[in-house]
Short mmCIF file of N, CA and C in Angstrom, two decimals:
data_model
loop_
_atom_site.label_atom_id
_atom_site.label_comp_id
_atom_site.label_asym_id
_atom_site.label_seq_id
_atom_site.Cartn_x
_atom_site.Cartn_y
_atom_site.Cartn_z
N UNK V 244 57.38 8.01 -21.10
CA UNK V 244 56.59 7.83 -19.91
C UNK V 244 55.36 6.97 -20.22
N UNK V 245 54.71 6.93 -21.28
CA UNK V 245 53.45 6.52 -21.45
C UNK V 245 53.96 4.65 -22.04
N UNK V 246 55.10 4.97 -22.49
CA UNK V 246 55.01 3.17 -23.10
C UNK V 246 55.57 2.44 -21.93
N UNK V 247 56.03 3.38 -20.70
CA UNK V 247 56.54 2.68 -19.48
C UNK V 247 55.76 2.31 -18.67
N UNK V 248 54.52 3.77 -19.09
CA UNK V 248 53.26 3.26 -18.16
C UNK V 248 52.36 1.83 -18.54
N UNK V 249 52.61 2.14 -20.12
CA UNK V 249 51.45 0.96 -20.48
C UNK V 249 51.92 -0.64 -20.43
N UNK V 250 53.91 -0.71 -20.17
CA UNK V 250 54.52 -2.05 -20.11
C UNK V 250 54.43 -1.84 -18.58
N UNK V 251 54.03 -1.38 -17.65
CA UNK V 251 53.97 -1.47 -16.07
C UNK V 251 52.95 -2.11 -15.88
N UNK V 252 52.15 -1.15 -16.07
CA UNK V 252 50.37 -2.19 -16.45
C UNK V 252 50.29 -3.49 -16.47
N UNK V 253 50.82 -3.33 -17.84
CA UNK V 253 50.54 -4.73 -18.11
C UNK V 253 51.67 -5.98 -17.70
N UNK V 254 52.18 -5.66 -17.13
CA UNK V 254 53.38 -6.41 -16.48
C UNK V 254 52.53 -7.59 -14.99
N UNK V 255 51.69 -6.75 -14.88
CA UNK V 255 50.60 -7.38 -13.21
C UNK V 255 49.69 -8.44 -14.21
N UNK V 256 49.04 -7.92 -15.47
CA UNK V 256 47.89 -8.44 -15.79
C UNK V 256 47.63 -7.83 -17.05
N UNK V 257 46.80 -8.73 -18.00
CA UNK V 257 46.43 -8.67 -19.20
C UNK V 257 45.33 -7.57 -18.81
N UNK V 258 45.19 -6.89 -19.63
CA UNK V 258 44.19 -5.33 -19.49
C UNK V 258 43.02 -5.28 -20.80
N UNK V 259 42.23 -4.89 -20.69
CA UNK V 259 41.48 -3.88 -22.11
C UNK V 259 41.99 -2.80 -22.29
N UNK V 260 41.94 -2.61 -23.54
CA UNK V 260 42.47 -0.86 -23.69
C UNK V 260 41.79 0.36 -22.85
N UNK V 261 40.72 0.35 -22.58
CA UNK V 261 40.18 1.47 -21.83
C UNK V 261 40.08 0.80 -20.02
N UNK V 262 40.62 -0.04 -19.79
CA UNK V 262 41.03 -0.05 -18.76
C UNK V 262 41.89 0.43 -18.18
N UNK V 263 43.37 -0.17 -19.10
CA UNK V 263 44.62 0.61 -19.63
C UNK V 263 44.52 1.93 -19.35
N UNK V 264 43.78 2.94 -20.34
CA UNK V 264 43.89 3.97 -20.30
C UNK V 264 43.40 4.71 -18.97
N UNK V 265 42.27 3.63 -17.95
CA UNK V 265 42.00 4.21 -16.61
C UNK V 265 43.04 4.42 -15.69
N UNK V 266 43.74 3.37 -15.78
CA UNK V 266 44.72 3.26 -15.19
C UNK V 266 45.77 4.08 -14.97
N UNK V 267 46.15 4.20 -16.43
CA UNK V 267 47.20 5.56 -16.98
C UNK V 267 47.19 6.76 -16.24
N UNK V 268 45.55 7.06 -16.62
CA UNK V 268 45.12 8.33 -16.15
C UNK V 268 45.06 8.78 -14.78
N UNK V 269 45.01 7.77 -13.63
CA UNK V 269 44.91 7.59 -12.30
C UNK V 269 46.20 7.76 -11.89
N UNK V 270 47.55 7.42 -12.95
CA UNK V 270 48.80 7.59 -12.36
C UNK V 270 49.28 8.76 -13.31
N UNK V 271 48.93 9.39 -14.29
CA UNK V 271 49.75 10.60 -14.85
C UNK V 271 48.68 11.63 -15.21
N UNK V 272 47.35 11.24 -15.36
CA UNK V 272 46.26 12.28 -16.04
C UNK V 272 46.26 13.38 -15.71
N UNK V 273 46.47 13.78 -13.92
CA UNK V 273 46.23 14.92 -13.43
C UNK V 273 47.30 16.04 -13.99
N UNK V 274 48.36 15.29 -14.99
CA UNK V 274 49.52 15.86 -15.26
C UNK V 274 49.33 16.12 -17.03
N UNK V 275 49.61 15.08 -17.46
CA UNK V 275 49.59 14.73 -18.84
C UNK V 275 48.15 13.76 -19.14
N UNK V 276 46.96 14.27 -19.43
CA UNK V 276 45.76 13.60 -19.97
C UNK V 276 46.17 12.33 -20.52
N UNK V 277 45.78 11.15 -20.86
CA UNK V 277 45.62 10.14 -21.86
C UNK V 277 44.78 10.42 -23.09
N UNK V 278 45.10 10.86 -23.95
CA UNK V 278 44.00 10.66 -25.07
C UNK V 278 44.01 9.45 -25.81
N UNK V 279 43.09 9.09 -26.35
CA UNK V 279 42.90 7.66 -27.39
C UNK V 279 43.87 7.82 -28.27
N UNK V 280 44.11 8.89 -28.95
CA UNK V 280 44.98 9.32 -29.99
C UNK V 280 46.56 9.49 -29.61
N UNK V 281 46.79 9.10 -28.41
CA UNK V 281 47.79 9.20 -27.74
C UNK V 281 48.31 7.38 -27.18
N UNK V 282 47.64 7.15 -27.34
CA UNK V 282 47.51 5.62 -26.00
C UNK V 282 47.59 4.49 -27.39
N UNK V 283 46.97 4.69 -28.44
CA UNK V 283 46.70 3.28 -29.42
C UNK V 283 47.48 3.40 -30.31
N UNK V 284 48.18 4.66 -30.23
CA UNK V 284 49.09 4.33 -31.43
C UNK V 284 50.97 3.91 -30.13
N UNK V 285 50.43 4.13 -29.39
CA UNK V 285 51.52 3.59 -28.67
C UNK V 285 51.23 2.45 -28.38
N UNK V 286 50.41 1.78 -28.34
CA UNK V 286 50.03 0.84 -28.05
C UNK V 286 50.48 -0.34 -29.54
N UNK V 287 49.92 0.27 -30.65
CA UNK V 287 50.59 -0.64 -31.90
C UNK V 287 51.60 -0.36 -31.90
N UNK V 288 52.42 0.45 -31.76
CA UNK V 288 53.95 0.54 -31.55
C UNK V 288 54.58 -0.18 -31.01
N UNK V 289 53.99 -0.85 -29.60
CA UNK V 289 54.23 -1.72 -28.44
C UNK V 289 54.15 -2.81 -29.59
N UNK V 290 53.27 -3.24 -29.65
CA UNK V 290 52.20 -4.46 -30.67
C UNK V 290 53.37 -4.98 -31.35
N UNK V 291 53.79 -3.85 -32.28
CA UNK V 291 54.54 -4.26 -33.82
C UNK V 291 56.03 -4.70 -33.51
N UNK V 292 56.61 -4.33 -32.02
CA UNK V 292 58.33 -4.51 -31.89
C UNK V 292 57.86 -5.68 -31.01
N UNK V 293 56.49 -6.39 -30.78
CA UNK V 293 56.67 -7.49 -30.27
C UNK V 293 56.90 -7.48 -28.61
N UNK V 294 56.38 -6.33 -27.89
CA UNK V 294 56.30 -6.24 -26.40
C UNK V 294 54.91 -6.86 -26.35
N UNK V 295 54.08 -6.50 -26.85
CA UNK V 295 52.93 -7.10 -26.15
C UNK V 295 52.09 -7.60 -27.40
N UNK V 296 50.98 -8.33 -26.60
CA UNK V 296 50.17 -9.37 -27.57
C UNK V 296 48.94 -8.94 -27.15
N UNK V 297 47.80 -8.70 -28.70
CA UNK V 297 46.40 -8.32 -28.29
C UNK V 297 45.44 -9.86 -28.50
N UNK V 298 44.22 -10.20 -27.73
CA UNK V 298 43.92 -10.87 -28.41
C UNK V 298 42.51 -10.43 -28.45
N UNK V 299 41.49 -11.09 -29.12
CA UNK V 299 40.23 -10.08 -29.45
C UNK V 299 38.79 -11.65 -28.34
N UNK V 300 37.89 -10.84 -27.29
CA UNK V 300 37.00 -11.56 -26.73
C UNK V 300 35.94 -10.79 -27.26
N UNK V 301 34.71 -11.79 -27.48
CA UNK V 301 33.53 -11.45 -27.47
C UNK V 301 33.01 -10.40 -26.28
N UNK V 302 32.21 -9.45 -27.15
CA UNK V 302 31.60 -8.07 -25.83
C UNK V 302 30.92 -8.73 -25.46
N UNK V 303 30.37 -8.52 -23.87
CA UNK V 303 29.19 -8.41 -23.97
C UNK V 303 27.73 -7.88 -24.20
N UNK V 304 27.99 -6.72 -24.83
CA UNK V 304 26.68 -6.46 -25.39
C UNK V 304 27.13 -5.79 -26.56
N UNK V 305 28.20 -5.56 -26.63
CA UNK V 305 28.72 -4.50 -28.11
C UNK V 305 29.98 -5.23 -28.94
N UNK V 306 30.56 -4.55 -29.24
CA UNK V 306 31.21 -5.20 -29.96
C UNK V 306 32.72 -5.38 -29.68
N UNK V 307 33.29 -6.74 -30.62
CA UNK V 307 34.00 -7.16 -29.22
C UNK V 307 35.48 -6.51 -28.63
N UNK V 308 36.16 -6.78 -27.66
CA UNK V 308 36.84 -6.02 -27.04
C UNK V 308 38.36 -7.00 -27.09
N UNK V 309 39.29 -5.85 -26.81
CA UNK V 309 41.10 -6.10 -27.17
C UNK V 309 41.70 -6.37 -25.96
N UNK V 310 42.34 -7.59 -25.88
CA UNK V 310 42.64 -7.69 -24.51
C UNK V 310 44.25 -7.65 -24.73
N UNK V 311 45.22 -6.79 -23.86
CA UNK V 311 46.49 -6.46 -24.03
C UNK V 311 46.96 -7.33 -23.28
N UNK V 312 48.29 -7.95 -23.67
CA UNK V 312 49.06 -8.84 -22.72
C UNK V 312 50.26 -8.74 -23.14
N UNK V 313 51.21 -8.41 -22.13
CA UNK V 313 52.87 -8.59 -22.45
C UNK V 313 53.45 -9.73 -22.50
N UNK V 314 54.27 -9.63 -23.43
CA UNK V 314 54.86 -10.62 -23.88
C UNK V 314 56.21 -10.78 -23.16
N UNK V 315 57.01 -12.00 -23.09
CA UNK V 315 58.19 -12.20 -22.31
C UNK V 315 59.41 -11.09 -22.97
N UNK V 316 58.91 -10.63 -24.01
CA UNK V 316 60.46 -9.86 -24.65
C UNK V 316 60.02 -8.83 -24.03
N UNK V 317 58.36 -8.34 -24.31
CA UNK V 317 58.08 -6.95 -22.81
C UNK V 317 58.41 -6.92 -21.75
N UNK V 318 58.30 -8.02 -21.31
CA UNK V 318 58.99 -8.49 -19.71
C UNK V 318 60.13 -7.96 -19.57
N UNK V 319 60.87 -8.57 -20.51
CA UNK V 319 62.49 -8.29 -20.66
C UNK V 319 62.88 -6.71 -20.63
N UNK V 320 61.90 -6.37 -21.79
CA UNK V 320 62.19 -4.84 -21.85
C UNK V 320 61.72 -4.08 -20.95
N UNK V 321 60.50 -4.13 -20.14
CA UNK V 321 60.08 -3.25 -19.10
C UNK V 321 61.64 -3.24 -18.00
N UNK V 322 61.87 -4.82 -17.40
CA UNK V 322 62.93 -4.68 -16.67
C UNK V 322 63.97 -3.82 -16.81
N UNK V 323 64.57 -3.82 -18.58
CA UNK V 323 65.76 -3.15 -18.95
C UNK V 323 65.30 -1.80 -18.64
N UNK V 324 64.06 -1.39 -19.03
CA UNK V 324 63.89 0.24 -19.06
C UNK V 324 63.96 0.70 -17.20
N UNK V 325 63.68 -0.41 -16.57
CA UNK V 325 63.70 0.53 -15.27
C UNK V 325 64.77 0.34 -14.30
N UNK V 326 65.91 -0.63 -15.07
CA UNK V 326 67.36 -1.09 -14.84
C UNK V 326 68.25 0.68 -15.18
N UNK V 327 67.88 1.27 -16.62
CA UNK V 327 68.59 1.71 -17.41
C UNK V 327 68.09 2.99 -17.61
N UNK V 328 67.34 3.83 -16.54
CA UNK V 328 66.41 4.92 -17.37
C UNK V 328 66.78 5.83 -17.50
N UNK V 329 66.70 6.35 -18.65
CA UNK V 329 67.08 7.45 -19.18
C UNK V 329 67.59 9.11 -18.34
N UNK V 330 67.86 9.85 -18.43
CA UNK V 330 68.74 10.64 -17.46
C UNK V 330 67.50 11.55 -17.02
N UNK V 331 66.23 11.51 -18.09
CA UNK V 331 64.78 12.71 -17.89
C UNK V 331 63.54 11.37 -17.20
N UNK V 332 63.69 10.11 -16.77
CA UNK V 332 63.10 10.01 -15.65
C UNK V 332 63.76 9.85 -14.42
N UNK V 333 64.77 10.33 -14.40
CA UNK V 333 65.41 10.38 -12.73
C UNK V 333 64.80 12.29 -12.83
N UNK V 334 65.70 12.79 -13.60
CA UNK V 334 65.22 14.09 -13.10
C UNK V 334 63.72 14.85 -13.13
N UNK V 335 63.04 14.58 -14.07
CA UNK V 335 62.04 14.84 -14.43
C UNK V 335 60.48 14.41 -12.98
N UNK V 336 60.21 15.18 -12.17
CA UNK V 336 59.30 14.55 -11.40
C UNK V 336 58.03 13.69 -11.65
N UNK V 337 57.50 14.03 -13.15
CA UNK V 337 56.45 13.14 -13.79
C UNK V 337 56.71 11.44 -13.88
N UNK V 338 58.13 11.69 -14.84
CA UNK V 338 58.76 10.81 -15.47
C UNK V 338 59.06 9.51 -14.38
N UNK V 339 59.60 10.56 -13.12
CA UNK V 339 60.19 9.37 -12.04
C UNK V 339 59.18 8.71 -11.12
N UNK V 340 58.04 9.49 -11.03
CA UNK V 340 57.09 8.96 -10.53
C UNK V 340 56.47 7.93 -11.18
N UNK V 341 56.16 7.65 -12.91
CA UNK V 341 55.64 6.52 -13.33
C UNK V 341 57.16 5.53 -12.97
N UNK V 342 58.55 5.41 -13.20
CA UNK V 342 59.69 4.65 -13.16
C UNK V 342 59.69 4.19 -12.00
N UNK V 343 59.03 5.25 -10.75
CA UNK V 343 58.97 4.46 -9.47
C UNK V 343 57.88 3.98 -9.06
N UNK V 344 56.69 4.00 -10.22
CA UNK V 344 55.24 2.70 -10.27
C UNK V 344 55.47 1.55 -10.12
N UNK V 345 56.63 1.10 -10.75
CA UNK V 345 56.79 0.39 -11.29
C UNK V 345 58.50 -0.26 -10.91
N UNK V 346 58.90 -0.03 -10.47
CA UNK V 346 60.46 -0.04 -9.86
C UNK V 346 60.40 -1.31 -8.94
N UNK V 347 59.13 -2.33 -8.60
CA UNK V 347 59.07 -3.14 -7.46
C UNK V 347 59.25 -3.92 -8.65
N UNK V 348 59.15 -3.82 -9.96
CA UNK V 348 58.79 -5.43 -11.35
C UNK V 348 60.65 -5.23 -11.48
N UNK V 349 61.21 -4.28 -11.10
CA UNK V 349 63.07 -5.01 -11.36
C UNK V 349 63.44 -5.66 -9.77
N UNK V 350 63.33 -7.11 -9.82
CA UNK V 350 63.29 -7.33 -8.44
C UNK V 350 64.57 -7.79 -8.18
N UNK V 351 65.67 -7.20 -8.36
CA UNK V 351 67.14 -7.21 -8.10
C UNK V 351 67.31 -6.26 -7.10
N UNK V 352 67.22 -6.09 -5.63
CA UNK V 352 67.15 -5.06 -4.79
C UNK V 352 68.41 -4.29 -5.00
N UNK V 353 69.64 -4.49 -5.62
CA UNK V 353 70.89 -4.25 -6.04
C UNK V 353 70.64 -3.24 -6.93
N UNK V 354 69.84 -3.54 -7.67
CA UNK V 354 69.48 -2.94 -8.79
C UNK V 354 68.54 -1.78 -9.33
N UNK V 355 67.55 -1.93 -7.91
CA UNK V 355 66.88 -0.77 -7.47
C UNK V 355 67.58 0.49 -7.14
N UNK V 356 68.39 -0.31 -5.54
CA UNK V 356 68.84 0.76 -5.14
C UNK V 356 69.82 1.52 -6.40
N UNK V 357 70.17 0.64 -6.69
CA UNK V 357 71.63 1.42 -8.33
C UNK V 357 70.55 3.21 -8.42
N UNK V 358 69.15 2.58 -9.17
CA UNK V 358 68.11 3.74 -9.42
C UNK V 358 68.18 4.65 -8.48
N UNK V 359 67.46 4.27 -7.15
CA UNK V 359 67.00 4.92 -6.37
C UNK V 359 68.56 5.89 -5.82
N UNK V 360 69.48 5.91 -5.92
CA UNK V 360 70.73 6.50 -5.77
C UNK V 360 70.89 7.33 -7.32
N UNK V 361 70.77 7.34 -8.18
CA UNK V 361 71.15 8.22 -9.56
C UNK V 361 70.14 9.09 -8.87
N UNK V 362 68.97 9.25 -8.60
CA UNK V 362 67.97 9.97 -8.04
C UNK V 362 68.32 11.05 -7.02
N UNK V 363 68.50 9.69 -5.73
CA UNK V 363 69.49 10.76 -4.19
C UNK V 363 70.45 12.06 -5.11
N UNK V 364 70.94 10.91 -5.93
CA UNK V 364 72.53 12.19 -6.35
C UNK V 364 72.00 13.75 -7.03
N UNK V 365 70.85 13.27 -7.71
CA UNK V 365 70.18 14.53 -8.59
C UNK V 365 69.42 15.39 -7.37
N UNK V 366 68.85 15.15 -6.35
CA UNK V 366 68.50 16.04 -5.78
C UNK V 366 68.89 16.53 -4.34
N UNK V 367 70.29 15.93 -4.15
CA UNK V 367 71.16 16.30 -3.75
C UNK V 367 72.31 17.63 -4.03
N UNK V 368 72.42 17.55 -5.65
CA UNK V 368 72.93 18.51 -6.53
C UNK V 368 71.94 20.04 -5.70
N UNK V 369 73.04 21.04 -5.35
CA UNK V 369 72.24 23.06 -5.28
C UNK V 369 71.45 23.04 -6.62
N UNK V 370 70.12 23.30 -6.03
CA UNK V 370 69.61 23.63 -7.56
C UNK V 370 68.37 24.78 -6.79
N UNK V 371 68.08 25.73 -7.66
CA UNK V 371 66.83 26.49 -7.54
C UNK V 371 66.00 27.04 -9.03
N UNK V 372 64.75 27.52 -8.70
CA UNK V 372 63.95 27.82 -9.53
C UNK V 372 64.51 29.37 -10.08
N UNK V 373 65.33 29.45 -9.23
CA UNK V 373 65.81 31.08 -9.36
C UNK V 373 66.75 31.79 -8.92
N UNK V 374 67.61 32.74 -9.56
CA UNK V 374 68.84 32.69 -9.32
C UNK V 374 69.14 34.16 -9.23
N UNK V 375 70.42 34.64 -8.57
CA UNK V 375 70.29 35.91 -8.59
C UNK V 375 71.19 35.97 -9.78
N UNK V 376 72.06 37.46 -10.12
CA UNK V 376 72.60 38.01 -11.42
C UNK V 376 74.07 37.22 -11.19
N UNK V 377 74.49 36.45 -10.56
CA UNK V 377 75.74 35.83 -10.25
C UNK V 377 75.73 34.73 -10.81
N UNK V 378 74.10 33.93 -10.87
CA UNK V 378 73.69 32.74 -11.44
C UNK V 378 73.93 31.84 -9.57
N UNK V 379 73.65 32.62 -8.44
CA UNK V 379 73.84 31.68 -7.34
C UNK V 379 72.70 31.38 -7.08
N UNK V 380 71.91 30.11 -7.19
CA UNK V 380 70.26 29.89 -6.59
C UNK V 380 70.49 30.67 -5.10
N UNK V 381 69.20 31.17 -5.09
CA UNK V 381 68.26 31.88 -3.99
C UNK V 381 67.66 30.61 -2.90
N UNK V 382 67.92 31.08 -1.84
CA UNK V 382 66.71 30.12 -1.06
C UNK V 382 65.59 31.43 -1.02
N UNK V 383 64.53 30.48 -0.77
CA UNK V 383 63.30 30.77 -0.55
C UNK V 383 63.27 32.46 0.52
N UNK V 384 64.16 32.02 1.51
CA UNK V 384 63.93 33.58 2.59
C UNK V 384 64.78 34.84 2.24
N UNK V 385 65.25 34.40 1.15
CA UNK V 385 66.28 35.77 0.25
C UNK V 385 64.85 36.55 -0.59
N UNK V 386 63.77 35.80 -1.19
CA UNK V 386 63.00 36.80 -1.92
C UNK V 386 61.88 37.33 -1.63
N UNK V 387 61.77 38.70 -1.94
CA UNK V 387 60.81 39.17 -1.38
C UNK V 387 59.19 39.12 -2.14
N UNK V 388 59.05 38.40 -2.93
CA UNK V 388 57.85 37.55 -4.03
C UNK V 388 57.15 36.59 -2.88
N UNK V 389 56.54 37.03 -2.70
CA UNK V 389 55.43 35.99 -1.82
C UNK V 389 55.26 34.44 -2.48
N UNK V 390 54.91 34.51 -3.22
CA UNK V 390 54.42 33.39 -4.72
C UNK V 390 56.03 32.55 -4.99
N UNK V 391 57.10 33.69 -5.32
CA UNK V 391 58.44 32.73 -5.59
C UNK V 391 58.63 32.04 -4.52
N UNK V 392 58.61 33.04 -3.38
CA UNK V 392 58.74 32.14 -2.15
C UNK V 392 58.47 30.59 -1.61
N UNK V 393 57.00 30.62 -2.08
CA UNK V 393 56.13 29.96 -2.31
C UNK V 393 56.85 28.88 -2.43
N UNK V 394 56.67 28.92 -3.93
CA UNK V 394 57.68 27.69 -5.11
C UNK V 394 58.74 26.82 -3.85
N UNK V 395 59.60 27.91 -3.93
CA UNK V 395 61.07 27.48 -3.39
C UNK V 395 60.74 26.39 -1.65
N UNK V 396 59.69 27.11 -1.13
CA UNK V 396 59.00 26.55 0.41
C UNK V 396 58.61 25.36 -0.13
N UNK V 397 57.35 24.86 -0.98
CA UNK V 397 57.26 24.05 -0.89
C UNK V 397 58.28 22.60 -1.99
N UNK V 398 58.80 22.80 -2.89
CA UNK V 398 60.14 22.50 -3.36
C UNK V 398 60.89 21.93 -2.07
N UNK V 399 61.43 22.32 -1.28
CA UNK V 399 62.19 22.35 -0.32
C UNK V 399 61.32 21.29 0.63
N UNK V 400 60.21 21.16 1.06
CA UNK V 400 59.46 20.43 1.50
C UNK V 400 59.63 19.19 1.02
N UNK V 401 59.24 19.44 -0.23
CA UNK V 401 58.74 18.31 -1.31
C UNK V 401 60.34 17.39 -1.06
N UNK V 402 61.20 17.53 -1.57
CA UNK V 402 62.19 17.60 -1.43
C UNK V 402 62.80 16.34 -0.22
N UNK V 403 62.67 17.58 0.74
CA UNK V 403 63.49 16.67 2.23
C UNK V 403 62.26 15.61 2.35
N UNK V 404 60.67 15.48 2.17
CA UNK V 404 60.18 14.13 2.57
C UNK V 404 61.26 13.11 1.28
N UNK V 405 61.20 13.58 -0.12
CA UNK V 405 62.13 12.73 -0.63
C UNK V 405 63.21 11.79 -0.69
N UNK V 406 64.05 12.90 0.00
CA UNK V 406 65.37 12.65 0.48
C UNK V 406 64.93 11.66 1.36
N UNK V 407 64.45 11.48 2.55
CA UNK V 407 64.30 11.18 3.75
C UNK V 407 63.83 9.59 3.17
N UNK V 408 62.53 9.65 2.45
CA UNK V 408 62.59 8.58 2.05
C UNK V 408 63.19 7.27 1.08
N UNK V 409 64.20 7.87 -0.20
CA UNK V 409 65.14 7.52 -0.44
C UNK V 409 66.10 7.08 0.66
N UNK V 410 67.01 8.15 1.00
CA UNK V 410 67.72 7.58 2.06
C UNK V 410 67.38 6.07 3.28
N UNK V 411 65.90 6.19 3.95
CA UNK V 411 65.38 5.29 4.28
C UNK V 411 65.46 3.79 3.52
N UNK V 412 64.80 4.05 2.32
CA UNK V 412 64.71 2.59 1.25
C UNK V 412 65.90 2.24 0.76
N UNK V 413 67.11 2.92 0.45
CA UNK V 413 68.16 2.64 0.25
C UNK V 413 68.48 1.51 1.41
N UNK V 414 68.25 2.31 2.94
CA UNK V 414 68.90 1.28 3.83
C UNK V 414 68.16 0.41 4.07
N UNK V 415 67.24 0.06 3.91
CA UNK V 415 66.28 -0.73 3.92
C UNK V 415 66.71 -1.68 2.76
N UNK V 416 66.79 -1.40 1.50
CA UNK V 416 67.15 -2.12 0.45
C UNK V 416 68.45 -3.32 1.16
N UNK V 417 69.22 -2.43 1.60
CA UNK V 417 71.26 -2.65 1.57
C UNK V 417 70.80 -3.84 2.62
N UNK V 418 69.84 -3.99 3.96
CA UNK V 418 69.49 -4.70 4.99
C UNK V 418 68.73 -6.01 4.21
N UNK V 419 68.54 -5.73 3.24
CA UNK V 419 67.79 -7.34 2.54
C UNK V 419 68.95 -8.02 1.68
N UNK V 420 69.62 -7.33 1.25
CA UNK V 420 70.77 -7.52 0.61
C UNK V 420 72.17 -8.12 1.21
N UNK V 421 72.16 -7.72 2.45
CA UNK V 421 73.46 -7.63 2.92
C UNK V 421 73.17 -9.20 4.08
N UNK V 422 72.16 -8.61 5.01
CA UNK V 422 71.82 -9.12 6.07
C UNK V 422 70.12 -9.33 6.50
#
C-alpha cells in the first residue's frame, strides 16, 4: 500500500519527501500513520530498482532538500500494479482505497473496469462479520448485540453505496468505450 501510495504521488508531480509523506497521511494516516522510518526506506527501495529519481535543491534557509520524481520504468510499474493488483487490495478496504487513488493513472477504461469488477465480484460474494454454529453469516436483525448489530448495519450501508457506485462507473466506463 505505501509504495503504491508513494508511485501514485508521484505519478502527478515531482514531490519533497515530507510533502510525500503529507500526502500519504491525508490518504491512509487516519488508518496506518506514516512514519519517517516507514516512508524512506521505502522510498530507497523505490530509488535502488530504479522507479524513481531523487535530485537534491538548495533550502531555503536550512539545509538542502530531496526532490522525488518517477521515473518512466515507475510509470510503467505504477500502471502494471493497478492493471494487476494483488488479490489483498481488491479485498482489503485500506488497500483498495489507495488502488482506487490512483486507478484514473491506468487510462485504459477497459482496463479499469477489468479492476473495478474483481471488486463488484468480492463484495458481491455472502460474507459476514459473524456467523452462527452452522458457519451461516448472520444479518444484522438476527442478533441480539446492539454493537454487533451495529457492525453488520453499517457494513451493509457501507456496502450498497459501493455496490451502487461500482455498478454506476462500470456503466459509465462500458458508455466511453463502447459508444
Amino acid at each position: 500500500m505505501l509504495e503504491l501510495a508513494i508511485l501514485g504521488f508521484l505519478y502527478d508531480a515531482p514531490l519533497h519527501g515530507y510533502v510525500l509523506r503529507r500526502h500519504i497521511a491525508a490518504l491512509t494516516g487516519h488508518v496506518r500513520p506514516v512514519a519517517e522510518s516507514t516512508l524512506y526506506p521505502a522510498i530507497k527501495r523505490l530509488e535502488k530498482a530504479g522507479l524513481l529519481a531523487r535530485a537534491t535543491e538548495p533550502g531555503a534557509v536550512a539545509a538542502p532538500r530531496h526532490v522525488l520524481t518517477l521515473t518512466e520504468e515507475g510509470r510503467r510499474e505504477l500502471r502494471r500494479r493497478l492493471a494487476e493488483p494483488a488479490q489483498r487490495e481488491i479485498t482489503d478496504e485500506n488497500n483498495w482505497f489507495t488502488l482506487l487513488a490512483f486507478l484514473r493513472h491506468l487510462e485504459d477504461p477497459t482496463a479499469q473496469a477489468a479492476v473495478l469488477r474483481r471488486r463488484l465480484a468480492f463484495l458481491e460474494e455472502p460474507a459476514s462479520f459473524f456467523y452462527d454454529d452452522g458457519d451461516r453469516p448472520l444479518r444484522a436483525e438476527e442478533l441480539d448485540d446492539p454493537f454487533r448489530r451495529g457492525v453488520l448495519t453499517i457494513a451493509r450501508a457501507t456496502s450498497r453505496a459501493e455496490l451502487a457506485w461500482l455498478r454506476d462507473t462500470l456503466a459509465s466506463l462500458a458508455g466511453g468505450v463502447g459508444g
